[in-house]
Amino acid sequence: MGGLGAILLLVAAPPAVAALMRLPSIGSRRLPRDLLACAAVASTVIGLAALLGGCPVLGRAERFEVSLGPLDPAAAPAGAAWSLAPAAIALVFLAIALRTRTLALVGLAGAHLFVEVGAASAQLAAAPEAAGRGGLVVDPLAATLLGVSVLVGGVIIVYALAYPPVHLAQRGIDPARAGSSVAWLLVFVAAMNLLVLADDLRLLIVGWELTTLCSVMLIAFDGDAAALGAGRRALAYGLAGGVALGAAEWLAGPNARLSGLLVDGGGTAPVAVPLVLGGAILAAAMKSALVPFQGWLLGAMVAAAPVSALLHASAMVNAGSYLLMRLSPAIADQEPLGPLVVLLGAVSFAAAALAALRQHDLKRILALSTVSTLGLTTAAAGIGSSAALSAGLLLLVFHAVAKALAFLSVGTLEQATGTRELEDLAGALRTAPLLAAPLAIAAATLALPPFGLTVAKWAIIEAGARNVAFVVLLALGGAAYLALWTGVVGRLLVRRRSGSVARGAAEPGVVASADEASPGAPTPGRRLPRRQLAAVAVLAVASLGGLVLAAPLAAWLTDPAARTVVGSGAGPGLAAGWSVALGTGGFEVPLVAGLLLAASVAAVLAAARVRGEAPAAYLSGAGIAARPGTLHRAPGGRTALARSGGFYWGGGTLAWGSDSDAAGVPNGSVGRPAALVGWVLVASLVTAAVLAAVLLGTAGPGAPG
Amino acid sequence: MSADRPFRRWVRRSRVRSPWLVHFDCGGCNGCDIEVLDMLTPRYSAERLGVVNVGDPRQADVLVVTGPANPRNAEVLRAVYDQMLEPKVVVAAGSCAAHGGIFRGASNVLGGVGEVVPVDVFVPGCPPPPWRILAGIIDAVPLLADVRPPRSPSGGPSRPEPLRVAPDDRPAKGQVDPAIDAHDADLESVTVP
Amino acid sequence: MIPLDPLAALVVAGGTLLAPVAVGLLIGVDRKANAAVQLRVGPPVLQPLYDVTKLLAKASAGSDRVAAGLLAAHLVLAAGSFALILAGGDLLVAVLVLGAANLSFILAASAVESPFAQLGAGRELVVLVATEPLLILVVVAYALAAGSFSSAAIAAGSPYMVAVPTLALPLAVLLSATLRKSPFDLASSHHGHQELVKGSTTEMAGGWLAIAELGHWYEAAVILALIVLAAARLPVVAAALVAALYAIVIVADNTLPRATWRAALAIAWAVGGGGAAIALVTAVLASTKGAMG
Ligand code: SF4
């Protein structure tokens, strides 16, 4: 029974507080608003604890059905409301699309509305399910995702409380709107929780559409041209995913459940099962921004740092991976779909990592690395073995922590220095170590063994070793991924001779130290809010904790999660092959961790042996030039591609063509051939769904009833 | 002590056997520089002495200087020399590097590079032939065996005659270079001073 | 946790300590052979050991603190990677650890002030992107042929020349890259014929350069171990294999000077990647047939 209260806290409390925060009388005064938000975060954490107390799933492969009581979709009036809710959200989307006056968007929103209304009418026409079954399910998989969403999301929101005012002030927007931004973040977390807990498809879709809505609102929040453009693109991709998922729901038939789809299709006609799964895969690919649907996520970097962190780390993109993992056994059953998902993920992993190599905007680099990592989790879901799923989940967890850390620290750096260009921040680890170190820590945990990410990558390679194309793509992507983080940290680590020309003064925008903010930034970097630093510190500690935490997490959370999804018959989990003895294979985590520790100790000892200032750089016999010679600046004052200093692919021969215009704003990626293929897929799926629904409705064999 | 001896011998041997070059041109007529590069070609097989042209003073043991010292390059030459780690030697190749050569007495010439850095071996010639430069290096490497105390600029060569006289006549085509034979004999003599 | 009996542990420790000497001698032979190809006498076989001893015995060299620390980490990680293989551990883990060692070295190169070093670090990254995939593919091909990722099991299941003959190509590419020979010497070259002679190692001097060199020798030891694994149970064949690959590498070194980074990448991916992909396919087919037969 603790479950019910927990669910209510989890799903209902944040929106309530968020609604309160929209009230002008509260939003105008600073303290109560922050307190309210903190209370909301605390309530979700307590809710999570209570939920796990009521449904003990940690370390056990069990699932508990939880009912929402009178609000459960099995109950008659609530069921109708849940059925109609997606259509209502679709109406909101249509309104937004109409306001953008973009024909394509309006068309897409119209199609979305059509599909949602169709699905809703099918749900309403059918007899309600026998009451007594809960619409929510708590199992280790859901618990893992909830943990990520609530804990990482909570830290991000605490950080965000101080961020938007500065962010908005830097952009000349009324800081009073900061409250509503935090409110949207809270709703976002709640929607994600709903999505993860939902077993009934109607609940799932409500959560799904709400995350889309929140992301669009938050991306377009700043209201300038770039933000609105990015918001439009996010809306387009979100709508397309929504259409695919709505069509899938329509096809799956009334009262369909995720758990039902796994057991020979549940009540769904066998013909329709591949289509339903295809819709889900397509929707997940859009949500997770897999190549070729990465456009919206790259555009979303115009938003504030906490928004990016939430999108990339704890909420939005994880939804796609989660759905695929949940459906993994069913996907593996449908012959062409499983390998397709594996390939989709692997292509994303390699292409995004290679593309990231030629970027120099830190947020863009982070965005592409997100696409890359999610490709890997997707591939894990496609492989579908117990170890692969567990590894994918582990990857998801550690990626969430590291990526949240990375985004928040880039946000802090940007606030302090007014730039997020890698070339402008070259040497930041020397001049502003406190600000830049979190980013380096995030990079280390993303790239070094035996942190969770590398362990997961190792497990996924070993699980998918027999698929040659997959292994080749993984090897390429893995190398690019390693090179990417090495390159980024290498630039941050560059030493600049002290006593040379004060670069910050000589070149606007180039940062020499933390307290030397660029002109125009209203808040000098030296007074960063303590709450922000605390949030970053918590995430940094959590990231480094991955060294110790990976094994217990695998044993307590991800292995049981994989077992609940695929059953215990699908091979041993990850923890089984964990600290395996030498000579038998397996990731010798303690050993490698010891090695890493030994290397760190050696590094410290070596550094301690160095006395005094480093000698001047060797520069063709003369002393070092007095000015920073490696920074390349275009006439307009923006940083040009520093081909000699950094590491960039030239000319776009390897990665696909240039995807940003002169101002660094990504071009529309909708027109690209790859994306076109995706859109054609969406269109054909919708057509097939409608046709199938009509045919099944008339012929009757699969008709519910 | 007895255990220490072989180790010390090994270290001294290693230092002598691994002279890495850095070549610095103070601004002569470039004739000497071409000869230095010639000296590094396979014909003279300098690598058999362990010679590697590293082009980075911080990694080099032997500084080969050509051309006369002048006010503009003196500081740079000194910087290059100072960046080299002990033990190190300096070989001044050519008349210019020895005492200014044909530029001696010009208003912008200080004289030989010995005015700026402590030179260990002067190689005569304008330009000196490659094998003679190599011979100069061979003469200098025994000085690498031990770390020496800091030295002050040496000035010009104290003796009018060259330190080593290599045969001036070039070998006929197809004949073994007499200088190479001579160097092989030298190689035996420099192993451990 | 690590059921490794004392004797085996001793062997691993001793092997790891002796590896640099062996690699140094091998590089000495290599320099002699290279000189012979160019009709020179060449240095004594002990030359690489002389060089490293000399560097270690240099008067203390100043260095950037961060770079010095990263170089030490590079040495430890590379040695650890080799020890992992020697101890029969998971080959893929050893390769990932080697990647971490590479990362430390590249960071050490790019952390310093000299633009040459930073340029060299950028090129090291290119070489990393070119060779790291091959490492993983080679390991996976071995694992598919042997049915296990453990290097002990892979050694026990050797030789693999019949099962995956094309593996020689990526192994040759890897050997060439780890020995910094053309066309993979674009970051820091042994010879003056590259346009960037001392790139990534520009600011390393004295003992620090020796540490960097030793780290690279351990990296070479890992690659050589990968080659030996192809015929670990037949030492003569393994030695012949190393010699044959070495010959290919020396010929390539003397015929492909001044390759651009694009050429390096193309050669690595086309030659090495092609060979590795074919090896993977044959290994999968062979193991499927083995499972059915
Ligand atoms: S010594 Fe003669 S050849 Fe050498 S630089 Fe001087 S003038 Fe030129």
PDB file of N, CA, C and O in Angstrom, chain B residues 11-12 14-16 18-20 57-63 81 84-90 120 140-149 151, chain C residues 53-60:
ATOM      1  N   VAL B  11      76.829   3.261 -18.011  1.00  0.00           N
ATOM      2  CA  VAL B  11      76.253   4.597 -18.204  1.00  0.00           C
ATOM      3  C   VAL B  11      77.185   5.459 -19.055  1.00  0.00           C
ATOM      4  O   VAL B  11      76.753   6.114 -20.015  1.00  0.00           O
ATOM      5  N   ARG B  12      78.503   5.425 -18.739  1.00  0.00           N
ATOM      6  CA  ARG B  12      79.437   6.262 -19.492  1.00  0.00           C
ATOM      7  C   ARG B  12      79.492   5.800 -20.947  1.00  0.00           C
ATOM      8  O   ARG B  12      79.523   6.613 -21.874  1.00  0.00           O
ATOM      9  N   SER B  14      77.110   4.376 -22.559  1.00  0.00           N
ATOM     10  CA  SER B  14      75.873   4.784 -23.215  1.00  0.00           C
ATOM     11  C   SER B  14      75.932   6.241 -23.641  1.00  0.00           C
ATOM     12  O   SER B  14      75.519   6.601 -24.739  1.00  0.00           O
ATOM     13  N   ARG B  15      76.488   7.071 -22.750  1.00  0.00           N
ATOM     14  CA  ARG B  15      76.532   8.501 -23.080  1.00  0.00           C
ATOM     15  C   ARG B  15      77.408   8.746 -24.304  1.00  0.00           C
ATOM     16  O   ARG B  15      77.080   9.558 -25.173  1.00  0.00           O
ATOM     17  N   VAL B  16      78.518   8.012 -24.366  1.00  0.00           N
ATOM     18  CA  VAL B  16      79.439   8.226 -25.467  1.00  0.00           C
ATOM     19  C   VAL B  16      78.879   7.656 -26.768  1.00  0.00           C
ATOM     20  O   VAL B  16      79.098   8.199 -27.849  1.00  0.00           O
ATOM     21  N   SER B  18      75.838   7.468 -27.782  1.00  0.00           N
ATOM     22  CA  SER B  18      74.535   7.943 -28.236  1.00  0.00           C
ATOM     23  C   SER B  18      74.520   9.457 -28.395  1.00  0.00           C
ATOM     24  O   SER B  18      73.768  10.158 -27.728  1.00  0.00           O
ATOM     25  N   PRO B  19      75.410   9.982 -29.281  1.00  0.00           N
ATOM     26  CA  PRO B  19      75.412  11.437 -29.447  1.00  0.00           C
ATOM     27  C   PRO B  19      74.286  11.889 -30.386  1.00  0.00           C
ATOM     28  O   PRO B  19      74.286  11.553 -31.568  1.00  0.00           O
ATOM     29  N   TRP B  20      73.346  12.593 -29.849  1.00  0.00           N
ATOM     30  CA  TRP B  20      72.255  13.119 -30.682  1.00  0.00           C
ATOM     31  C   TRP B  20      72.576  14.561 -31.040  1.00  0.00           C
ATOM     32  O   TRP B  20      72.983  15.341 -30.198  1.00  0.00           O
ATOM     33  N   PRO B  57      66.925  20.971 -29.267  1.00  0.00           N
ATOM     34  CA  PRO B  57      68.057  21.116 -28.344  1.00  0.00           C
ATOM     35  C   PRO B  57      67.841  20.413 -27.011  1.00  0.00           C
ATOM     36  O   PRO B  57      68.794  19.957 -26.399  1.00  0.00           O
ATOM     37  N   ARG B  58      66.580  20.304 -26.576  1.00  0.00           N
ATOM     38  CA  ARG B  58      66.351  19.712 -25.260  1.00  0.00           C
ATOM     39  C   ARG B  58      66.676  18.226 -25.259  1.00  0.00           C
ATOM     40  O   ARG B  58      66.860  17.630 -24.218  1.00  0.00           O
ATOM     41  N   GLN B  59      66.700  17.620 -26.450  1.00  0.00           N
ATOM     42  CA  GLN B  59      66.977  16.194 -26.511  1.00  0.00           C
ATOM     43  C   GLN B  59      68.385  15.916 -27.024  1.00  0.00           C
ATOM     44  O   GLN B  59      68.778  14.763 -27.112  1.00  0.00           O
ATOM     45  N   ALA B  60      69.141  16.968 -27.376  1.00  0.00           N
ATOM     46  CA  ALA B  60      70.406  16.754 -28.065  1.00  0.00           C
ATOM     47  C   ALA B  60      71.579  16.765 -27.094  1.00  0.00           C
ATOM     48  O   ALA B  60      71.499  17.298 -25.983  1.00  0.00           O
ATOM     49  N   ASP B  61      72.686  16.098 -27.542  1.00  0.00           N
ATOM     50  CA  ASP B  61      73.919  16.081 -26.755  1.00  0.00           C
ATOM     51  C   ASP B  61      75.011  16.895 -27.430  1.00  0.00           C
ATOM     52  O   ASP B  61      75.911  17.383 -26.775  1.00  0.00           O
ATOM     53  N   VAL B  62      74.961  16.963 -28.754  1.00  0.00           N
ATOM     54  CA  VAL B  62      76.003  17.646 -29.508  1.00  0.00           C
ATOM     55  C   VAL B  62      75.383  18.812 -30.264  1.00  0.00           C
ATOM     56  O   VAL B  62      74.404  18.634 -30.998  1.00  0.00           O
ATOM     57  N   LEU B  63      75.927  19.999 -30.039  1.00  0.00           N
ATOM     58  CA  LEU B  63      75.461  21.170 -30.777  1.00  0.00           C
ATOM     59  C   LEU B  63      76.467  21.450 -31.889  1.00  0.00           C
ATOM     60  O   LEU B  63      77.639  21.712 -31.614  1.00  0.00           O
ATOM     61  N   TYR B  81      71.873  26.620 -26.553  1.00  0.00           N
ATOM     62  CA  TYR B  81      72.875  25.928 -25.748  1.00  0.00           C
ATOM     63  C   TYR B  81      72.341  25.672 -24.337  1.00  0.00           C
ATOM     64  O   TYR B  81      72.491  24.592 -23.780  1.00  0.00           O
ATOM     65  N   MET B  84      70.027  22.712 -23.767  1.00  0.00           N
ATOM     66  CA  MET B  84      70.580  21.358 -23.795  1.00  0.00           C
ATOM     67  C   MET B  84      70.951  20.925 -22.380  1.00  0.00           C
ATOM     68  O   MET B  84      71.396  21.717 -21.565  1.00  0.00           O
ATOM     69  N   LEU B  85      70.737  19.634 -22.120  1.00  0.00           N
ATOM     70  CA  LEU B  85      71.019  19.122 -20.789  1.00  0.00           C
ATOM     71  C   LEU B  85      72.446  18.594 -20.739  1.00  0.00           C
ATOM     72  O   LEU B  85      72.957  18.050 -21.706  1.00  0.00           O
ATOM     73  N   GLU B  86      73.094  18.757 -19.590  1.00  0.00           N
ATOM     74  CA  GLU B  86      74.420  18.173 -19.383  1.00  0.00           C
ATOM     75  C   GLU B  86      74.301  16.653 -19.345  1.00  0.00           C
ATOM     76  O   GLU B  86      73.292  16.145 -18.871  1.00  0.00           O
ATOM     77  N   PRO B  87      75.314  15.914 -19.785  1.00  0.00           N
ATOM     78  CA  PRO B  87      76.528  16.358 -20.456  1.00  0.00           C
ATOM     79  C   PRO B  87      76.287  16.725 -21.916  1.00  0.00           C
ATOM     80  O   PRO B  87      75.523  16.053 -22.596  1.00  0.00           O
ATOM     81  N   LYS B  88      76.959  17.769 -22.372  1.00  0.00           N
ATOM     82  CA  LYS B  88      76.775  18.232 -23.744  1.00  0.00           C
ATOM     83  C   LYS B  88      78.083  18.779 -24.281  1.00  0.00           C
ATOM     84  O   LYS B  88      78.956  19.171 -23.497  1.00  0.00           O
ATOM     85  N   VAL B  89      78.229  18.758 -25.593  1.00  0.00           N
ATOM     86  CA  VAL B  89      79.436  19.311 -26.215  1.00  0.00           C
ATOM     87  C   VAL B  89      79.024  20.206 -27.372  1.00  0.00           C
ATOM     88  O   VAL B  89      77.907  20.094 -27.879  1.00  0.00           O
ATOM     89  N   VAL B  90      79.943  21.103 -27.758  1.00  0.00           N
ATOM     90  CA  VAL B  90      79.680  21.998 -28.881  1.00  0.00           C
ATOM     91  C   VAL B  90      80.768  21.784 -29.928  1.00  0.00           C
ATOM     92  O   VAL B  90      81.962  21.766 -29.596  1.00  0.00           O
ATOM     93  N   ASP B 120      83.925  22.967 -27.821  1.00  0.00           N
ATOM     94  CA  ASP B 120      84.837  21.885 -27.463  1.00  0.00           C
ATOM     95  C   ASP B 120      85.739  21.495 -28.623  1.00  0.00           C
ATOM     96  O   ASP B 120      86.888  21.156 -28.422  1.00  0.00           O
ATOM     97  N   ALA B 140      84.730  14.904 -30.232  1.00  0.00           N
ATOM     98  CA  ALA B 140      84.033  15.551 -29.122  1.00  0.00           C
ATOM     99  C   ALA B 140      83.343  14.556 -28.203  1.00  0.00           C
ATOM    100  O   ALA B 140      83.208  14.801 -27.004  1.00  0.00           O
ATOM    101  N   VAL B 141      82.864  13.391 -28.757  1.00  0.00           N
ATOM    102  CA  VAL B 141      81.990  12.531 -27.939  1.00  0.00           C
ATOM    103  C   VAL B 141      82.630  12.002 -26.653  1.00  0.00           C
ATOM    104  O   VAL B 141      81.910  11.809 -25.669  1.00  0.00           O
ATOM    105  N   PRO B 142      83.961  11.761 -26.574  1.00  0.00           N
ATOM    106  CA  PRO B 142      84.479  11.287 -25.285  1.00  0.00           C
ATOM    107  C   PRO B 142      84.177  12.254 -24.150  1.00  0.00           C
ATOM    108  O   PRO B 142      84.052  11.847 -22.994  1.00  0.00           O
ATOM    109  N   LEU B 143      84.016  13.530 -24.492  1.00  0.00           N
ATOM    110  CA  LEU B 143      83.725  14.524 -23.451  1.00  0.00           C
ATOM    111  C   LEU B 143      82.333  14.331 -22.857  1.00  0.00           C
ATOM    112  O   LEU B 143      82.010  14.922 -21.824  1.00  0.00           O
ATOM    113  N   LEU B 144      81.507  13.499 -23.544  1.00  0.00           N
ATOM    114  CA  LEU B 144      80.135  13.307 -23.047  1.00  0.00           C
ATOM    115  C   LEU B 144      80.084  12.292 -21.904  1.00  0.00           C
ATOM    116  O   LEU B 144      79.052  12.160 -21.250  1.00  0.00           O
ATOM    117  N   ALA B 145      81.197  11.588 -21.654  1.00  0.00           N
ATOM    118  CA  ALA B 145      81.145  10.484 -20.699  1.00  0.00           C
ATOM    119  C   ALA B 145      80.758  10.953 -19.305  1.00  0.00           C
ATOM    120  O   ALA B 145      80.090  10.222 -18.565  1.00  0.00           O
ATOM    121  N   ASP B 146      81.145  12.146 -18.930  1.00  0.00           N
ATOM    122  CA  ASP B 146      80.857  12.602 -17.569  1.00  0.00           C
ATOM    123  C   ASP B 146      80.224  13.980 -17.600  1.00  0.00           C
ATOM    124  O   ASP B 146      80.428  14.749 -18.536  1.00  0.00           O
ATOM    125  N   VAL B 147      79.468  14.263 -16.555  1.00  0.00           N
ATOM    126  CA  VAL B 147      78.897  15.594 -16.419  1.00  0.00           C
ATOM    127  C   VAL B 147      80.028  16.541 -16.033  1.00  0.00           C
ATOM    128  O   VAL B 147      80.772  16.284 -15.090  1.00  0.00           O
ATOM    129  N   ARG B 148      80.182  17.608 -16.784  1.00  0.00           N
ATOM    130  CA  ARG B 148      81.248  18.552 -16.499  1.00  0.00           C
ATOM    131  C   ARG B 148      80.679  19.781 -15.815  1.00  0.00           C
ATOM    132  O   ARG B 148      79.488  20.082 -15.957  1.00  0.00           O
ATOM    133  N   PRO B 149      81.514  20.491 -15.089  1.00  0.00           N
ATOM    134  CA  PRO B 149      81.016  21.728 -14.464  1.00  0.00           C
ATOM    135  C   PRO B 149      80.688  22.745 -15.541  1.00  0.00           C
ATOM    136  O   PRO B 149      81.198  22.654 -16.665  1.00  0.00           O
ATOM    137  N   ARG B 151      80.673  25.744 -18.007  1.00  0.00           N
ATOM    138  CA  ARG B 151      81.837  26.336 -18.671  1.00  0.00           C
ATOM    139  C   ARG B 151      81.457  27.700 -19.225  1.00  0.00           C
ATOM    140  O   ARG B 151      80.290  27.927 -19.561  1.00  0.00           O
TER     141      ARG B 151
ATOM    142  N   THR C  53      69.494   4.591 -21.723  1.00  0.00           N
ATOM    143  CA  THR C  53      70.352   4.780 -20.545  1.00  0.00           C
ATOM    144  C   THR C  53      70.894   6.200 -20.512  1.00  0.00           C
ATOM    145  O   THR C  53      70.898   6.858 -19.469  1.00  0.00           O
ATOM    146  N   LYS C  54      71.338   6.667 -21.679  1.00  0.00           N
ATOM    147  CA  LYS C  54      71.871   8.022 -21.728  1.00  0.00           C
ATOM    148  C   LYS C  54      70.817   9.031 -21.274  1.00  0.00           C
ATOM    149  O   LYS C  54      71.093   9.913 -20.455  1.00  0.00           O
ATOM    150  N   LEU C  55      69.596   8.848 -21.789  1.00  0.00           N
ATOM    151  CA  LEU C  55      68.541   9.806 -21.442  1.00  0.00           C
ATOM    152  C   LEU C  55      68.261   9.771 -19.948  1.00  0.00           C
ATOM    153  O   LEU C  55      68.094  10.807 -19.304  1.00  0.00           O
ATOM    154  N   LEU C  56      68.242   8.549 -19.393  1.00  0.00           N
ATOM    155  CA  LEU C  56      67.961   8.440 -17.955  1.00  0.00           C
ATOM    156  C   LEU C  56      69.081   9.067 -17.137  1.00  0.00           C
ATOM    157  O   LEU C  56      68.847   9.553 -16.028  1.00  0.00           O
ATOM    158  N   ALA C  57      70.325   9.039 -17.679  1.00  0.00           N
ATOM    159  CA  ALA C  57      71.463   9.537 -16.919  1.00  0.00           C
ATOM    160  C   ALA C  57      71.712  11.016 -17.149  1.00  0.00           C
ATOM    161  O   ALA C  57      72.670  11.569 -16.623  1.00  0.00           O
ATOM    162  N   LYS C  58      70.857  11.656 -17.933  1.00  0.00           N
ATOM    163  CA  LYS C  58      71.033  13.089 -18.187  1.00  0.00           C
ATOM    164  C   LYS C  58      70.807  13.872 -16.903  1.00  0.00           C
ATOM    165  O   LYS C  58      70.092  13.422 -15.999  1.00  0.00           O
ATOM    166  N   ALA C  59      71.418  15.042 -16.851  1.00  0.00           N
ATOM    167  CA  ALA C  59      71.152  15.929 -15.723  1.00  0.00           C
ATOM    168  C   ALA C  59      69.664  16.210 -15.677  1.00  0.00           C
ATOM    169  O   ALA C  59      68.996  16.224 -16.707  1.00  0.00           O
ATOM    170  N   SER C  60      69.124  16.408 -14.478  1.00  0.00           N
ATOM    171  CA  SER C  60      67.669  16.448 -14.323  1.00  0.00           C
ATOM    172  C   SER C  60      67.058  17.482 -15.252  1.00  0.00           C
ATOM    173  O   SER C  60      67.501  18.621 -15.322  1.00  0.00           O
TER     174      SER C  60
END
